[in-house]
Structures are given as structure tokens and as C-alpha cells.
mmCIF file of C-alpha atoms in Angstrom:
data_model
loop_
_atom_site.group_PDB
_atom_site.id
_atom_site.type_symbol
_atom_site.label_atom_id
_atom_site.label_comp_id
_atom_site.label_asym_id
_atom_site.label_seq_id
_atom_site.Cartn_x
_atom_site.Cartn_y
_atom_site.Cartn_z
ATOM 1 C CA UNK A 1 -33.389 -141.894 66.659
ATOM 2 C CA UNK A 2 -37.248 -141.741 67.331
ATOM 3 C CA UNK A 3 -38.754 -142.262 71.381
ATOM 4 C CA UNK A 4 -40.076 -145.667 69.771
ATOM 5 C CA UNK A 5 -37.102 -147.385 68.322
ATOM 6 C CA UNK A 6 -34.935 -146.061 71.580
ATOM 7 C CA UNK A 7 -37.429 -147.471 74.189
ATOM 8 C CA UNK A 8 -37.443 -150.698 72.142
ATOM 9 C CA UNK A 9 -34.180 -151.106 72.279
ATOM 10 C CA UNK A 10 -33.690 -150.527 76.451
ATOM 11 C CA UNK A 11 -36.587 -152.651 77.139
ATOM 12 C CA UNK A 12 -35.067 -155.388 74.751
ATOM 13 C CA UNK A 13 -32.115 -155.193 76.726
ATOM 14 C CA UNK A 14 -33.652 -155.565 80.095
ATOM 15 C CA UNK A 15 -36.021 -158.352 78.793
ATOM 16 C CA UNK A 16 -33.179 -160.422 77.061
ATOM 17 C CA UNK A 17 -31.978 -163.697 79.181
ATOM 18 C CA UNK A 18 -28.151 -163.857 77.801
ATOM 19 C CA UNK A 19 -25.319 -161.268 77.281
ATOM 20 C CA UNK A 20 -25.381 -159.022 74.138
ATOM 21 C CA UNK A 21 -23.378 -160.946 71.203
ATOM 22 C CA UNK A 22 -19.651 -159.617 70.503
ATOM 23 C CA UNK A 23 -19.854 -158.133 67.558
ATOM 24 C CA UNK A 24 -22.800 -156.079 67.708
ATOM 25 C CA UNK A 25 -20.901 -154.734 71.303
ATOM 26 C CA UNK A 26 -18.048 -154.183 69.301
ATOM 27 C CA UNK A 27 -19.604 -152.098 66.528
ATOM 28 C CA UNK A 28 -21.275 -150.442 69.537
ATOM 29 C CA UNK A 29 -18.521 -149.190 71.428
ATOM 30 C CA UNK A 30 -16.706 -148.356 68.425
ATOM 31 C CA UNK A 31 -19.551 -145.687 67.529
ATOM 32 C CA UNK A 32 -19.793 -144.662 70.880
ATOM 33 C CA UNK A 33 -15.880 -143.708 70.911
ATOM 34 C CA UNK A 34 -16.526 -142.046 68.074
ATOM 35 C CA UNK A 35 -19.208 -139.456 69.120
ATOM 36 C CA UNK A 36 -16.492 -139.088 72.786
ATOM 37 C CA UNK A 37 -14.128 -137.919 69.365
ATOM 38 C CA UNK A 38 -16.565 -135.510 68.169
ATOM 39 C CA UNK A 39 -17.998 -133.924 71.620
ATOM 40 C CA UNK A 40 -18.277 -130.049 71.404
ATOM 41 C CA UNK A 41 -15.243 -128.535 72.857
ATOM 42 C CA UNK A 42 -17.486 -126.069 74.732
ATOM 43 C CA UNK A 43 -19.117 -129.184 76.631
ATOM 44 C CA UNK A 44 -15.900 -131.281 76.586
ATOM 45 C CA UNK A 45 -12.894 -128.620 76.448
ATOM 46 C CA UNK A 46 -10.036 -130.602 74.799
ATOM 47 C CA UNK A 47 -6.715 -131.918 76.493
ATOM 48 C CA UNK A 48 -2.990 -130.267 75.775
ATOM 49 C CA UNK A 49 -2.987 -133.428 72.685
ATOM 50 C CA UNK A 50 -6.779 -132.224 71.324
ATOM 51 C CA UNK A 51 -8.767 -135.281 72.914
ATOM 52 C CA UNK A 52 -11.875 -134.503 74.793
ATOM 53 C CA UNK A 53 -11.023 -133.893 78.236
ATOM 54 C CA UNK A 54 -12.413 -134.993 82.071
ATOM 55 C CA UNK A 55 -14.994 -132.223 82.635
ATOM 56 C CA UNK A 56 -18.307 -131.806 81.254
ATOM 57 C CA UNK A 57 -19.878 -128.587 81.534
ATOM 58 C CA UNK A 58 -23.627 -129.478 81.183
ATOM 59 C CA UNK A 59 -26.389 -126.867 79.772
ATOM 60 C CA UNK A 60 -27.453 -124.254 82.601
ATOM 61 C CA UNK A 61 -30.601 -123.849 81.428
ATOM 62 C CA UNK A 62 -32.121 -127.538 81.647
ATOM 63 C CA UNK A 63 -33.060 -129.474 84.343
ATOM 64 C CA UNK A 64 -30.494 -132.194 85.413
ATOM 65 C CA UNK A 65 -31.150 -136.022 87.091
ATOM 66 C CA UNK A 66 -28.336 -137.546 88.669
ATOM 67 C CA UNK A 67 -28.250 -141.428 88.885
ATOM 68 C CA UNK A 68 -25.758 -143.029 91.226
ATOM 69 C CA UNK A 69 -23.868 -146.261 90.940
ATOM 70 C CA UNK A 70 -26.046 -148.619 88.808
ATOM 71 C CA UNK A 71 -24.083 -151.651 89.905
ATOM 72 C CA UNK A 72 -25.504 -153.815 86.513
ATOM 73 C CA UNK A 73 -29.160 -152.950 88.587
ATOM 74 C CA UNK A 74 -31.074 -152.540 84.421
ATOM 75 C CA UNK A 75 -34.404 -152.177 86.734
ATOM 76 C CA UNK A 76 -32.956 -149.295 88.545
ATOM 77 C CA UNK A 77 -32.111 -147.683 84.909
ATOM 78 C CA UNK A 78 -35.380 -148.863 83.442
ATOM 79 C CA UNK A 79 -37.420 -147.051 86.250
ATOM 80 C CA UNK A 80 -35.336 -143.961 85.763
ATOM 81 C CA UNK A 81 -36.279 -143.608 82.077
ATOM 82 C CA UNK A 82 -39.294 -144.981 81.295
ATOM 83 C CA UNK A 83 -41.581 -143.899 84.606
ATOM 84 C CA UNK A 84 -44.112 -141.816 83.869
ATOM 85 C CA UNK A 85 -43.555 -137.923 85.087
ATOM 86 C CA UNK A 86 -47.426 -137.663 85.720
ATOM 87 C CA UNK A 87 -47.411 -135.499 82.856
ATOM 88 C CA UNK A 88 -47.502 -137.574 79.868
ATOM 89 C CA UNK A 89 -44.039 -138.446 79.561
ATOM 90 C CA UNK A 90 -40.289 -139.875 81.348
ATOM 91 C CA UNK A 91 -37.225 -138.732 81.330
ATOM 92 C CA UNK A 92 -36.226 -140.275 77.882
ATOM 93 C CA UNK A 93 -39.031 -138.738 76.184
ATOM 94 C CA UNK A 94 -37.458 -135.338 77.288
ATOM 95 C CA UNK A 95 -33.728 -136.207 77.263
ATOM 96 C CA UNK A 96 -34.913 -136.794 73.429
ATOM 97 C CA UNK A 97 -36.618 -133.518 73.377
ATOM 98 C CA UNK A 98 -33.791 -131.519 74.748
ATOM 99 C CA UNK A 99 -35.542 -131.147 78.133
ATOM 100 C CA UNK A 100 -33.677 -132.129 80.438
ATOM 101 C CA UNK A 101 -30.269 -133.974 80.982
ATOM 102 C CA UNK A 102 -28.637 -137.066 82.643
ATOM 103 C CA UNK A 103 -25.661 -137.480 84.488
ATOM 104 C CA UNK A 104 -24.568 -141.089 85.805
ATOM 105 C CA UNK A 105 -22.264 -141.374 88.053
ATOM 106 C CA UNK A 106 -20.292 -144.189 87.373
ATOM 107 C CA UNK A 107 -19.867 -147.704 88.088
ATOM 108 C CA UNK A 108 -21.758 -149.674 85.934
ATOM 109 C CA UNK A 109 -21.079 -152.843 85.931
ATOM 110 C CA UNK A 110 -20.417 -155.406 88.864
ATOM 111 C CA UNK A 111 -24.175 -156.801 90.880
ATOM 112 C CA UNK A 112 -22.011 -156.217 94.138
ATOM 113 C CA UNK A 113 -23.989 -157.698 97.487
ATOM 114 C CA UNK A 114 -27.275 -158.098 96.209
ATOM 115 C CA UNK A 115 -25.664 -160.922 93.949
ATOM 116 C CA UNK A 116 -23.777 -162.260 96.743
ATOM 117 C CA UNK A 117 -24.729 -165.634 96.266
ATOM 118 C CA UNK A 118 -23.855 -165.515 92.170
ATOM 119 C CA UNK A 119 -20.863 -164.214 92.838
ATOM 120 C CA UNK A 120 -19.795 -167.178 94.878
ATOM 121 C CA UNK A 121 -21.146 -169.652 92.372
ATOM 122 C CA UNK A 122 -19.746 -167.429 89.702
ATOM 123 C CA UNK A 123 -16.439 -167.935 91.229
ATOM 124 C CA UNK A 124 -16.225 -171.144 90.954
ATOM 125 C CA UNK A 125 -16.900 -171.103 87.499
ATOM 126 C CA UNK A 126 -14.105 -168.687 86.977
ATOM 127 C CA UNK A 127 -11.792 -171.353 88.713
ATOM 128 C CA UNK A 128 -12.579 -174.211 86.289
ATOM 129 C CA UNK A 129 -11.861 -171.516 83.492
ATOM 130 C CA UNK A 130 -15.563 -171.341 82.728
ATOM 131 C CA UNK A 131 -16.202 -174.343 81.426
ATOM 132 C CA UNK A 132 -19.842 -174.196 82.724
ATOM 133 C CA UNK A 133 -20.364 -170.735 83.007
ATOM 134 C CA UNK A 134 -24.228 -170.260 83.873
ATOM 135 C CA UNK A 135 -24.084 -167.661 86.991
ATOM 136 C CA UNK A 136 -21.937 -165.734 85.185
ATOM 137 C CA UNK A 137 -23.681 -165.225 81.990
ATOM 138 C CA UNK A 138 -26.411 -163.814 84.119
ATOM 139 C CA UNK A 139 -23.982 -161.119 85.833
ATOM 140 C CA UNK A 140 -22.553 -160.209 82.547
ATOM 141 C CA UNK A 141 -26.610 -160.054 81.090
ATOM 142 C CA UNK A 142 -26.940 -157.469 83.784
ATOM 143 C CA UNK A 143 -24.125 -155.681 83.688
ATOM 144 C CA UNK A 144 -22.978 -155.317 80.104
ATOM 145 C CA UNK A 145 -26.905 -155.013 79.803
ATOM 146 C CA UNK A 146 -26.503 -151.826 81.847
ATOM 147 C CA UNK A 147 -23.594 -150.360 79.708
ATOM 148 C CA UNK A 148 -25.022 -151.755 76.540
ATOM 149 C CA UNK A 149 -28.009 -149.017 77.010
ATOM 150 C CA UNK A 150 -25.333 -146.273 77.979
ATOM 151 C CA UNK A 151 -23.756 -145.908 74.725
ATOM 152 C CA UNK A 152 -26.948 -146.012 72.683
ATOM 153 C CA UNK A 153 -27.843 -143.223 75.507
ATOM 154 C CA UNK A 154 -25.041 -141.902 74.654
ATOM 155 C CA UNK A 155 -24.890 -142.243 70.824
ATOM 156 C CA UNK A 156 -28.620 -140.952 70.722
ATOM 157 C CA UNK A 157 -28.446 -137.659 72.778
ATOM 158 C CA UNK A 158 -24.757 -137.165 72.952
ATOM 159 C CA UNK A 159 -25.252 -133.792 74.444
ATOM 160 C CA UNK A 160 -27.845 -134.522 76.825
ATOM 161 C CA UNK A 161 -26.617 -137.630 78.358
ATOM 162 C CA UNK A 162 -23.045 -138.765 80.187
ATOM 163 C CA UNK A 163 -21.572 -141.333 82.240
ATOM 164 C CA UNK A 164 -18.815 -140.574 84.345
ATOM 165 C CA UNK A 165 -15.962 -142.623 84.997
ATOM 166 C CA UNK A 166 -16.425 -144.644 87.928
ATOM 167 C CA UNK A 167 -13.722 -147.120 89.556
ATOM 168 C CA UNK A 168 -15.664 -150.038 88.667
ATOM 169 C CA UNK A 169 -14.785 -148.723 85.145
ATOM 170 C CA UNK A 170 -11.714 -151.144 84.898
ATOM 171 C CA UNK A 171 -12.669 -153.518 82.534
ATOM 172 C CA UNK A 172 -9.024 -155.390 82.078
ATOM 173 C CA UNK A 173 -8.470 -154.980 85.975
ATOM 174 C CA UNK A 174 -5.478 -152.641 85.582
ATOM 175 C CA UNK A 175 -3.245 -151.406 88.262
ATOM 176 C CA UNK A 176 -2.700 -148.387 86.333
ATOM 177 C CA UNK A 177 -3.811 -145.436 85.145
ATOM 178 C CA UNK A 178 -6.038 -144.204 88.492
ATOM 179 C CA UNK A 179 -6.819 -147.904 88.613
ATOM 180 C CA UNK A 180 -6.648 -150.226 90.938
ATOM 181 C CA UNK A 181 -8.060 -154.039 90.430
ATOM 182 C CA UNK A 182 -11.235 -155.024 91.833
ATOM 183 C CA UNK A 183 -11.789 -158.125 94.513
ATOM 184 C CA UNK A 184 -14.571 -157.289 96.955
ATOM 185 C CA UNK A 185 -17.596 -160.477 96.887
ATOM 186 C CA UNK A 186 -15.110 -162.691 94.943
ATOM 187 C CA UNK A 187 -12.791 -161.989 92.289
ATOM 188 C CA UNK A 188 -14.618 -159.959 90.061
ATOM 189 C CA UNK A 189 -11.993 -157.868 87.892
ATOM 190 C CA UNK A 190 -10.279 -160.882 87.284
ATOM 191 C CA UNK A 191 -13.878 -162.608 86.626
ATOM 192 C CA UNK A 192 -15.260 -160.317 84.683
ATOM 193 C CA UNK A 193 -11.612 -159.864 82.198
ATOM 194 C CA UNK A 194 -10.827 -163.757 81.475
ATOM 195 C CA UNK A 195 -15.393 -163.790 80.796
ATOM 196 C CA UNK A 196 -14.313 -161.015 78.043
ATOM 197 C CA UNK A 197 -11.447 -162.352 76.723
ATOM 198 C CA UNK A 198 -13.026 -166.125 76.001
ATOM 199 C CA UNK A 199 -16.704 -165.035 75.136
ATOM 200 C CA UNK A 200 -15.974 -161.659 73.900
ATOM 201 C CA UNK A 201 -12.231 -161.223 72.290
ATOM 202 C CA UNK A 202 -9.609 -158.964 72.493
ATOM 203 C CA UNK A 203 -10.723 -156.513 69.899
ATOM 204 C CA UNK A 204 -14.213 -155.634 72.035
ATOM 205 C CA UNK A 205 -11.811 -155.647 74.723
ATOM 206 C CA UNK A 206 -9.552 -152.963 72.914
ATOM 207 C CA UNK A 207 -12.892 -151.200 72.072
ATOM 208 C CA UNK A 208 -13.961 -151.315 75.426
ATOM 209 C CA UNK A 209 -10.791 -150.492 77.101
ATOM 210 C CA UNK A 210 -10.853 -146.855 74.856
ATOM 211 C CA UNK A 211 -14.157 -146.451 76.034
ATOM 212 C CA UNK A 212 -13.534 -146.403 79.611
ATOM 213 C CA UNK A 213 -10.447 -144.001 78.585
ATOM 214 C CA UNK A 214 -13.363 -141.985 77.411
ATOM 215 C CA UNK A 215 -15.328 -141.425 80.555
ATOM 216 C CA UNK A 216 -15.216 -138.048 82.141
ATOM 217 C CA UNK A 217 -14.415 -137.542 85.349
ATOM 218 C CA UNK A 218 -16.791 -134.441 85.965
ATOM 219 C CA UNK A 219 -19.978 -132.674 85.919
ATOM 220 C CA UNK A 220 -20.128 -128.994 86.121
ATOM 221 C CA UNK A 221 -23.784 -128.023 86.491
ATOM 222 C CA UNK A 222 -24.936 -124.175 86.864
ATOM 223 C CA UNK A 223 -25.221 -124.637 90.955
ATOM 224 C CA UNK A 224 -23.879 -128.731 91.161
ATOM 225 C CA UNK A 225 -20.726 -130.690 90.787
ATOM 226 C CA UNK A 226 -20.932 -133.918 90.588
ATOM 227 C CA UNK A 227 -17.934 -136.851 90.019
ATOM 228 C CA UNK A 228 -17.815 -140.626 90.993
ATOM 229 C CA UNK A 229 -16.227 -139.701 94.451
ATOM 230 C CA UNK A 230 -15.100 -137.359 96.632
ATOM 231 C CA UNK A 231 -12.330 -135.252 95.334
ATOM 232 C CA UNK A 232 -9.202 -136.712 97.210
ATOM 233 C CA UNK A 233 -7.513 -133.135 96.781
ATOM 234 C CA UNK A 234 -8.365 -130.015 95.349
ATOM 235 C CA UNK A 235 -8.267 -129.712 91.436
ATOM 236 C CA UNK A 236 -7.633 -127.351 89.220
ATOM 237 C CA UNK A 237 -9.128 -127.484 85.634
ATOM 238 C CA UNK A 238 -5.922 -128.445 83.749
ATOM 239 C CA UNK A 239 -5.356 -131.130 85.794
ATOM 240 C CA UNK A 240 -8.992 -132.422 85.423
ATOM 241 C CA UNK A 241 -9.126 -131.759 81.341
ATOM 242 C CA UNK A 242 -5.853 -133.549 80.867
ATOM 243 C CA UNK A 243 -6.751 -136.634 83.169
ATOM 244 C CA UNK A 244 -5.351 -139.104 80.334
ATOM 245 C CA UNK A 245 -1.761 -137.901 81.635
ATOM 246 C CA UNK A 246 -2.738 -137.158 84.639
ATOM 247 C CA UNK A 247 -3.564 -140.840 87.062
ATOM 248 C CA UNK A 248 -3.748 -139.134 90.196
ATOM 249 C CA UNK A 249 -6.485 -137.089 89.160
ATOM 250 C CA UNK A 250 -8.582 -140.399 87.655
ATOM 251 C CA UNK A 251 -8.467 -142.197 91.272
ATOM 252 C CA UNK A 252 -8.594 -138.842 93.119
ATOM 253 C CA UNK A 253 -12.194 -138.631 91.836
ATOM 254 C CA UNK A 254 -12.899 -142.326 91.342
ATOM 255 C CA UNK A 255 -11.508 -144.148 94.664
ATOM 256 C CA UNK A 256 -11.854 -141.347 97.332
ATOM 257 C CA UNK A 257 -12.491 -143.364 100.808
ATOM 258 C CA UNK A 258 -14.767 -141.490 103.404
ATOM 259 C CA UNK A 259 -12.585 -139.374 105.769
ATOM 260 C CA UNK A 260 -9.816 -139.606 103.057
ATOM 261 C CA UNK A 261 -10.400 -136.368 100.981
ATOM 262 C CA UNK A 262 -7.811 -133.125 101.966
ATOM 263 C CA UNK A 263 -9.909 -130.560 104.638
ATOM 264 C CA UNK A 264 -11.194 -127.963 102.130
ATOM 265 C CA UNK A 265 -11.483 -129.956 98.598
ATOM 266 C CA UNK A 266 -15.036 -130.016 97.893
ATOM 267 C CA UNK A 267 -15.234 -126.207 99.277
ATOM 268 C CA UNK A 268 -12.563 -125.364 96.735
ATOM 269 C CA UNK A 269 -13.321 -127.483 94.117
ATOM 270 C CA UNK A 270 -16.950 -125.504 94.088
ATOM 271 C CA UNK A 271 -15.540 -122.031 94.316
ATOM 272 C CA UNK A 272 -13.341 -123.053 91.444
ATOM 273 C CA UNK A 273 -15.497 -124.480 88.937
ATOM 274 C CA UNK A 274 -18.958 -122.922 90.160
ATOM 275 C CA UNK A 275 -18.307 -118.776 90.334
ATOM 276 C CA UNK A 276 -21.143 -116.974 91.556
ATOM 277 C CA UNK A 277 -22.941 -119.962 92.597
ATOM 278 C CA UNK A 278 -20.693 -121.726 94.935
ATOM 279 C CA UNK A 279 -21.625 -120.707 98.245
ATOM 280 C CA UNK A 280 -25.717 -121.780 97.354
ATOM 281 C CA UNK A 281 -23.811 -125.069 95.359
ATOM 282 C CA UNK A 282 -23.482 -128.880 96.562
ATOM 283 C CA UNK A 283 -21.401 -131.398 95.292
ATOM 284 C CA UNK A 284 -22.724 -134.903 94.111
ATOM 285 C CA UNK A 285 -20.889 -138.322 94.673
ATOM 286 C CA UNK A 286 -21.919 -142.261 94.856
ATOM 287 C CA UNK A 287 -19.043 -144.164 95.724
ATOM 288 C CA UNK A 288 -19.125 -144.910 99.164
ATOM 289 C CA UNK A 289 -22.968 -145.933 100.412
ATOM 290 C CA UNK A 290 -25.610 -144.230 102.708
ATOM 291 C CA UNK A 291 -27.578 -144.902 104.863
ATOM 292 C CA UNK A 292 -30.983 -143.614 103.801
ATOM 293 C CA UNK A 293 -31.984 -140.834 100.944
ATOM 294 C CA UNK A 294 -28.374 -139.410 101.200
ATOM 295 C CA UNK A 295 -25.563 -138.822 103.296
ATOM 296 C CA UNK A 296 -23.540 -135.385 104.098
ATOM 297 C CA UNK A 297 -19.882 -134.839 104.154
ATOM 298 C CA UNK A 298 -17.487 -131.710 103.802
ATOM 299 C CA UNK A 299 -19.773 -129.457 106.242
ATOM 300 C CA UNK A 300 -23.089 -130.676 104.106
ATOM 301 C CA UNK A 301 -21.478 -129.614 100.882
ATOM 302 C CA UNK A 302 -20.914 -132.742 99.907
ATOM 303 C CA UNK A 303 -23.540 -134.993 99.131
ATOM 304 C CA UNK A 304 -23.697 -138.781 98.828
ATOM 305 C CA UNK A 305 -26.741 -140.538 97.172
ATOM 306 C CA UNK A 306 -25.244 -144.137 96.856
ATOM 307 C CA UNK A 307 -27.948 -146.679 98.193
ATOM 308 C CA UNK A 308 -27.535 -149.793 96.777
ATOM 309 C CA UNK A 309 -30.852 -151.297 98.310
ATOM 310 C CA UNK A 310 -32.524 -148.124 96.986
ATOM 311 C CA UNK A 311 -32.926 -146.380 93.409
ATOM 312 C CA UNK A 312 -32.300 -143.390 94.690
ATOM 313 C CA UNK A 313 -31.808 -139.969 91.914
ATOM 314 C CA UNK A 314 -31.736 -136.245 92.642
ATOM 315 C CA UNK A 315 -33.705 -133.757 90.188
ATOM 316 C CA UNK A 316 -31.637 -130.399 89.965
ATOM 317 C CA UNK A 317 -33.788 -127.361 88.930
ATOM 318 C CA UNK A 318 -31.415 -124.622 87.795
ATOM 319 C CA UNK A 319 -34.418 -122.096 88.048
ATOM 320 C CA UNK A 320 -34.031 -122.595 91.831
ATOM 321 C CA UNK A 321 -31.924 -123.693 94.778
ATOM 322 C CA UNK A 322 -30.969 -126.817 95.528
ATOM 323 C CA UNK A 323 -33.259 -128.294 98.524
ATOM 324 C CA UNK A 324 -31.831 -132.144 99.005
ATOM 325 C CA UNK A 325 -34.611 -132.934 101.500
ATOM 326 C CA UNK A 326 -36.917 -132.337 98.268
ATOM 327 C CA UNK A 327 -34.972 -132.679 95.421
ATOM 328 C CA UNK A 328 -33.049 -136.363 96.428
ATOM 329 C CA UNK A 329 -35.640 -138.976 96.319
ATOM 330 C CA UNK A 330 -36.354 -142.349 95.823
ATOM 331 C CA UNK A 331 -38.354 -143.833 93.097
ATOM 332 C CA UNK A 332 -39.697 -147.192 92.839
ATOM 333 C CA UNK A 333 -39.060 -150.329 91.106
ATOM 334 C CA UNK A 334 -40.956 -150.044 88.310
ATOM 335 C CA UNK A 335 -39.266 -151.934 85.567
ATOM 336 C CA UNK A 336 -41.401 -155.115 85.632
ATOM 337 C CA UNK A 337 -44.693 -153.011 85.062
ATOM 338 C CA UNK A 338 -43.394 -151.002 82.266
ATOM 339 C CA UNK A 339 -41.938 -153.447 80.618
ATOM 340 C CA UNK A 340 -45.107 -155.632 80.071
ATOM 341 C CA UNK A 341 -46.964 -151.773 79.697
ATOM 342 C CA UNK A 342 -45.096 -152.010 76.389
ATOM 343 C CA UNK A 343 -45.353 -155.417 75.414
ATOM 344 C CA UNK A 344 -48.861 -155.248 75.471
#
């Protein structure tokens, strides 16, 4: 796909004032599943039944941005592609050009606080069974919006780019699986599953479902980790590559509470999976929130850059060591501004 037709397409989405229509989400995901099928084994080693398994081991020679918890925030995702680098381009002119690479770090969908008040009026469309069902078209705009450009992400630079399973990832609210279901501002798993199943049908459900199975768990960079949470335990490879058997290893990485984790995961979990590098390594999580650029856990191994009042990203050089004071920052709202760059 060309840099035109791709940057079309994601400001489209943010520009658009209703959800994406059914079936072109269901012919969506059901490409997107199928590049998760054909992922090289040496980037996705396959599971004990030959699927494509929880860790991604990302190139060591490119540069790598993480992107915390989007929370359905398409300006926050916007701004992280399209801003320019100073140089002439962004990062999805050179995710295209096999620059550099992207990892989210899940949890996609749900607006969370900043929606507070939609959520609340949302709710009570939920409990007449949506028979007006204004505030939460717009939630759904945003957040399907959000996922809607990370499978053509995905389907467009299928080595370059990849989402990680967060445990927002739950779209049919499961209690299952490394799930748990999701009530926080209202009642949004169950909000956000009866939405799908009136507007959007079971078989984008069943698509969507599969996708989610998809997700990867985590990130192995040449110095960096990174996975939703905070590993709850330490893990050993098997148990991460065959996480579609394996539940505890899905909410290990997805749910992980601050102060929960064992004494010694992360510290493990980077000697294991990083060699040579570990002791110069860090480990990347969202998940829980912090206060400022980033927060520090697991004796400053650890790193948190959640800030859902910020768009907040780290920039990994592989050329170098990781500096967090320099290489965590926050960027700025730009999405407005780029958008109407384009239109012009």
C-alpha cells in the first residue's frame, strides 16, 4: 500500500462522525487474522499446535516507538504517525520504508475518564437496550476508530507494526481465558458487547473475538521488553509462546496490579529473554497510570509510560542505551492541524 492511500485512510477514520459499517469491519478483521496466520515464525515462533505464538521478537537493527494504552484517544494515534520528524517525514512514512517499528501496548478501545460524562449518558442508553443510542455511537466512533486503523497498520506493514494484547482486549466481556469483565466508569464490557451484537452481529463478533485471540502478549526488543503489564510472575518462553493454553500467562501480563508482581519477575524475565543485554535493559508497561513522563517499578527496571491526560511514547535507539529521561517523551496534540494540513 502507498504512504498516500494509507494516510488517507487513518485520517478518514479520525475525521468520520459514526462507527465504521459491519461489513467492511468484518472483511477487515478477517484479513487481519489472516496475516496473524501467516507471521514469520522467526518473529512469531509458533505454539506446540503451529499457531503463532505470544512473543514477538522485533528487528534489532531498527529503531522502535512504543505507544501506551490508546484508550479509543484516534488524536493520540494520529499525532504519533503523521507528526512531522523535522526531517521530512513521520513515523508512517518510515514504518512504510522499513525504518523503524511500532509496538502498542494494548488497550485500545474504552474512552475511560476523559469520557466520564458519555459514559454515564451512554449507560443509560445501554439500559433502555439502545433504543436511542447517540453517546454511544460516539464511543464506539472512537474506539473501533482506534482499532479500525490497527489492522490496516497491521495488514500494511505486518512486520513492522504490532499491538499487544491488552486487558481491555475483551470484546465479549469474558471471564475466561486471562479475562476478566470490565466495569470501571459504567458498565462498559457489557456496553460495549450487547452495542456489537445489535449494530454489528455475531459474525464480526466471531471475527473479532479471533482477533483478540491473536494479540501477542510480548515484545522482545534488542535491549527492551515490553508487554501490557507487569509480569505477575516470572515466564519462561514456552509458557509465553503457548499462551492460547496457557490463561495464567494472558492475565499475568495483561492485569498485573502495582505491588502485585512476584519480587524478581521483571529482573528475570530480562535476563531470560534479553542475553547479553539485560543488565543495560528496561522493561516497558502501560497498564496502571503515572504520574508524569513515566513511572519506575522493580528497582527502575521497570518502566511505566501510561498517562492518560498525556500522549506520552518512548523512542528506543538500538545503536545506543536506553536513557528514559531522553528517550520517554511527550508529544503534542497534533491531530486537528494535520488533519486539515491534508485536507487542504
Amino acid at each position: 500500500m502507498t504512504y498516500a492511500l494509507l494516510e488517507k485512510e487513518i485520517i478518514g477514520i479520525y475525521e468520520r462522525e459514526h462507527p465504521p459499517e459491519a461489513a467492511e469491519m468484518i472483511s477487515l478483521t478477517a484479513e487481519t487474522n489472516d496475516h496473524f496466520m501467516r507471521e514469520d515464525p522467526d518473529t512469531r515462533p509458533r505454539d506446540e499446535s503451529g499457531l503463532p505464538g505470544g512473543i514477538v521478537f522485533l528487528n534489532r537493527d531498527l529503531p522502535c516507538i512504543l505507544v501506551p494504552d490508546l484508550h479509543a484517544r484516534l488524536d493520540f494515534f494520529l499525532s504519533v504517525l503523521l507528526r512531522g520528524d523535522g526531517n521530512g517525514a513521520n513515523a508512517l512514512k518510515r514504518l512504510l520504508e522499513n525504518e523503524v517499528q511500532i509496538v502498542c501496548l494494548g488497550d485500545g478501545m474504552h474512552s475511560e475518564g476523559r469520557a466520564y460524562g458519555r459514559w454515564n449518558a451512554a449507560a443509560r442508553e445501554f439500559l433502555n437496550n439502545y433504543s436511542e443510542h447517540g453517546n454511544m455511537d460516539d464511543e464506539m466512533r472512537e474506539g473501533l476508530g482506534v482499532m479500525e486503523t490497527v489492522m490496516r497498520l497491521k495488514n500494511a506493514c505486518p512486520q513492522n507494526f504490532h499491538f499487544l494484547k491488552g486487558n481491555h482486549e475483551n470484546v465479549t466481556n469474558e471471564d475466561g481465558n486471562g479475562n476478566h469483565p470490565y466495569v470501571k466508569y459504567a458498565f462498559e464490557g457489557d456496553m460495549v458487547a450487547l452495542y456489537l451484537e445489535m449494530f454489528y452481529g455475531q459474525d464480526f463478533i466471531r471475527h473479532y473475538y479471533q482477533f483478540e485471540r491473536n494479540l501477542p502478549l510480548l515484545a522482545v526488543g534488542k535491549n527492551f521488553l515490553a508487554s501490557h503489564a507487569e509480569p505477575a510472575r516470572p515466564y519462561h518462553r514456552e509458557e509465553i509462546i503457548n499462551y492460547r493454553t496457557n490463561p495464567a500467562a494472558v492475565e499475568g501480563l495483561t492485569w498485573t496490579d502495582n505491588d502485585a508482581a512476584e519480587n524478581g519477575s521483571v529482573a528475570f524475565m530480562l535476563a531470560e529473554y534479553l542475553g547479553p543485554y539485560h543488565e543495560r535493559g528496561l522493561y516497558f508497561g502501560g497498564h496502571r497510570p503515572a504520574v508524569s513522563l513515566y513511572g519506575k517499578r522493580a528497582d527502575g527496571k521497570y518502566i511505566q509510560i501510561n498517562n492518560p491526560d498525556k500522549f506520552i511514547i518512548a523512542k528506543i535507539d538500538p545503536s545506543k542505551d536506553i536513557n528514559v529521561d531522553e528517550d520517554v517523551m511527550e508529544i503534542d496534540n497534533s491531530a486537528s492541524r494535520i488533519a486539515g494540513d491534508c485536507s487542504v
